[in-house]
CSV table of C-alpha atoms in Angstrom, one decimal:
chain,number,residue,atom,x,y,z
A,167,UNK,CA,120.3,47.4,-34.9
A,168,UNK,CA,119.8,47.9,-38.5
A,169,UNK,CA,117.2,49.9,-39.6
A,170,UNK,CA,116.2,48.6,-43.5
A,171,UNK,CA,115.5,45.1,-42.1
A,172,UNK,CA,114.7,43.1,-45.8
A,173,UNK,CA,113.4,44.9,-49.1
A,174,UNK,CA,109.6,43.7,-50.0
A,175,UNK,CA,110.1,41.8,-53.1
A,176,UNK,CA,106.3,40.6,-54.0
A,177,UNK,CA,104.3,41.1,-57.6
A,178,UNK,CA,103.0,44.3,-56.4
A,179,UNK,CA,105.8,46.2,-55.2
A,180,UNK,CA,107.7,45.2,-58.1
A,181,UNK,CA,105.5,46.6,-60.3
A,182,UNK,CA,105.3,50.0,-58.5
A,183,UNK,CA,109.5,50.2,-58.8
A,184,UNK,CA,109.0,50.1,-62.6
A,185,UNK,CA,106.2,52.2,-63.1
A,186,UNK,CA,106.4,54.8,-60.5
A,187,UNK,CA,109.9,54.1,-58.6
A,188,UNK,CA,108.7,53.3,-55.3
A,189,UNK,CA,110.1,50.5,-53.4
A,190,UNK,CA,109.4,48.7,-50.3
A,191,UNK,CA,110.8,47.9,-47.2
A,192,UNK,CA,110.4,46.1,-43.6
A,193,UNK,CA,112.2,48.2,-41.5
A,194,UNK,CA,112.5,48.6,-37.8
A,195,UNK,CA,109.8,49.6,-35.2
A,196,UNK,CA,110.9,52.7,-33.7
A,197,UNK,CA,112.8,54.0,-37.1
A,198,UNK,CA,111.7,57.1,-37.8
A,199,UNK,CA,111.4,58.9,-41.6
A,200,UNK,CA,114.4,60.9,-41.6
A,201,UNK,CA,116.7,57.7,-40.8
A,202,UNK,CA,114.7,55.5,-43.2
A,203,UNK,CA,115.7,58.0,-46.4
A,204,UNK,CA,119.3,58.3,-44.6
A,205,UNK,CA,119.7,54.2,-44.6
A,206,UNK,CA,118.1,53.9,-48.1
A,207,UNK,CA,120.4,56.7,-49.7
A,208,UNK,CA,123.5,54.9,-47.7
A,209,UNK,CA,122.9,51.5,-48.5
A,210,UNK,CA,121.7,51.7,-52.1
A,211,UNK,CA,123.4,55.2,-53.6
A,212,UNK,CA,119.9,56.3,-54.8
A,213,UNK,CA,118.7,60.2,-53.8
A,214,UNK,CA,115.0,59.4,-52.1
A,215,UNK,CA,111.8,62.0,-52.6
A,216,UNK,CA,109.4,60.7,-50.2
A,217,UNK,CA,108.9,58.2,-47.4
A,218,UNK,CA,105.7,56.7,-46.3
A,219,UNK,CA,105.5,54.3,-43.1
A,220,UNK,CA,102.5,52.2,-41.9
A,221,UNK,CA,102.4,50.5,-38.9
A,222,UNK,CA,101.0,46.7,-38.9
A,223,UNK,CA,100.0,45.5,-35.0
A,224,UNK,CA,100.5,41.8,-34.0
A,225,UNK,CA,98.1,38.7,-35.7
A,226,UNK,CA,96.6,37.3,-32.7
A,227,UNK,CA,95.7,33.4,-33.0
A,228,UNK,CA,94.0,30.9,-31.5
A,229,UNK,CA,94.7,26.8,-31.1
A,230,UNK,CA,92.9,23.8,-30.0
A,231,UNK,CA,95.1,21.0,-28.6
A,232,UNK,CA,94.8,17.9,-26.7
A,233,UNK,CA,96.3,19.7,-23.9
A,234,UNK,CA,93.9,23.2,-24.3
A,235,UNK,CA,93.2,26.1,-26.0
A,236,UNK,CA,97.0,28.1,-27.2
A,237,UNK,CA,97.0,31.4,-27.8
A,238,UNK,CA,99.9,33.2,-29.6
A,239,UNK,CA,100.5,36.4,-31.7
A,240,UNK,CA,102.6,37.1,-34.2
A,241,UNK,CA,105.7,40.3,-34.0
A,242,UNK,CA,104.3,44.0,-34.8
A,243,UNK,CA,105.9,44.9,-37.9
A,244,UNK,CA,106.3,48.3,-39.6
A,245,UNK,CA,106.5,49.3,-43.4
A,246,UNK,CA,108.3,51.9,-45.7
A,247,UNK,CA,107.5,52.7,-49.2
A,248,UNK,CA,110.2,55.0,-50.6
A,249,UNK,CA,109.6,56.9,-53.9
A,250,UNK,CA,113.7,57.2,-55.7
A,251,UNK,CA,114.0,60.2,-57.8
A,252,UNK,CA,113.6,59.9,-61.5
A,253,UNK,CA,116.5,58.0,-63.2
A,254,UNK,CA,117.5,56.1,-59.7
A,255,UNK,CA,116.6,52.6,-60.1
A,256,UNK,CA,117.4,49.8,-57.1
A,257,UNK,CA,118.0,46.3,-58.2
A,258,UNK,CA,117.3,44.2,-55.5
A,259,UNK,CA,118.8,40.8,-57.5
A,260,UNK,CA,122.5,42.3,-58.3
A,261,UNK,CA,124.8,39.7,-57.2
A,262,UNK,CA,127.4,42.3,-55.8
């Protein structure tokens, strides 16, 4: 199992790249720090400062059918934000 699972390409994050080179990423559950930098620094060639994780639980919802009440949750997912080293730059629309 991978453990950068998709880069978090949204008006926010983008603009944190280009001003303070910190880039996001969904990556998996039980991925610790240490292997988050070593996968970014593999996968993209940049040298990384910092990592920060946060841990989002499961959205829990609730439906009302003809047949009852449904209840259903969406997956736990966790988050990385990676500060690059000055100079690094990742460009997540490269066509290579």
């Amino acid at each position: 199992m991978s453990v950068l699972i998709k880069p978090i390409i949204t008006e926010k994050m983008t603009a944190q790249g280009e001003l303070y080179n910190r880039y996001g990423f969904v990556v998996a559950t039980d991925a610790n720090k240490l292997q988050i930098k070593d996968a970014v620094e593999a996968t993209y060639g940049v040298s990384v400062k910092k990592v920060r994780t946060m841990n989002y639980g499961p959205e829990r919802k609730t439906r009302f059918t003809k047949t009852g009440v449904q209840h259903g949750k969406t997956n736990a997912i966790k988050k990385a934000i990676v500060d690059v080293a000055e100079g690094d730059i990742i460009d997540f629309y490269s066509n290579l």
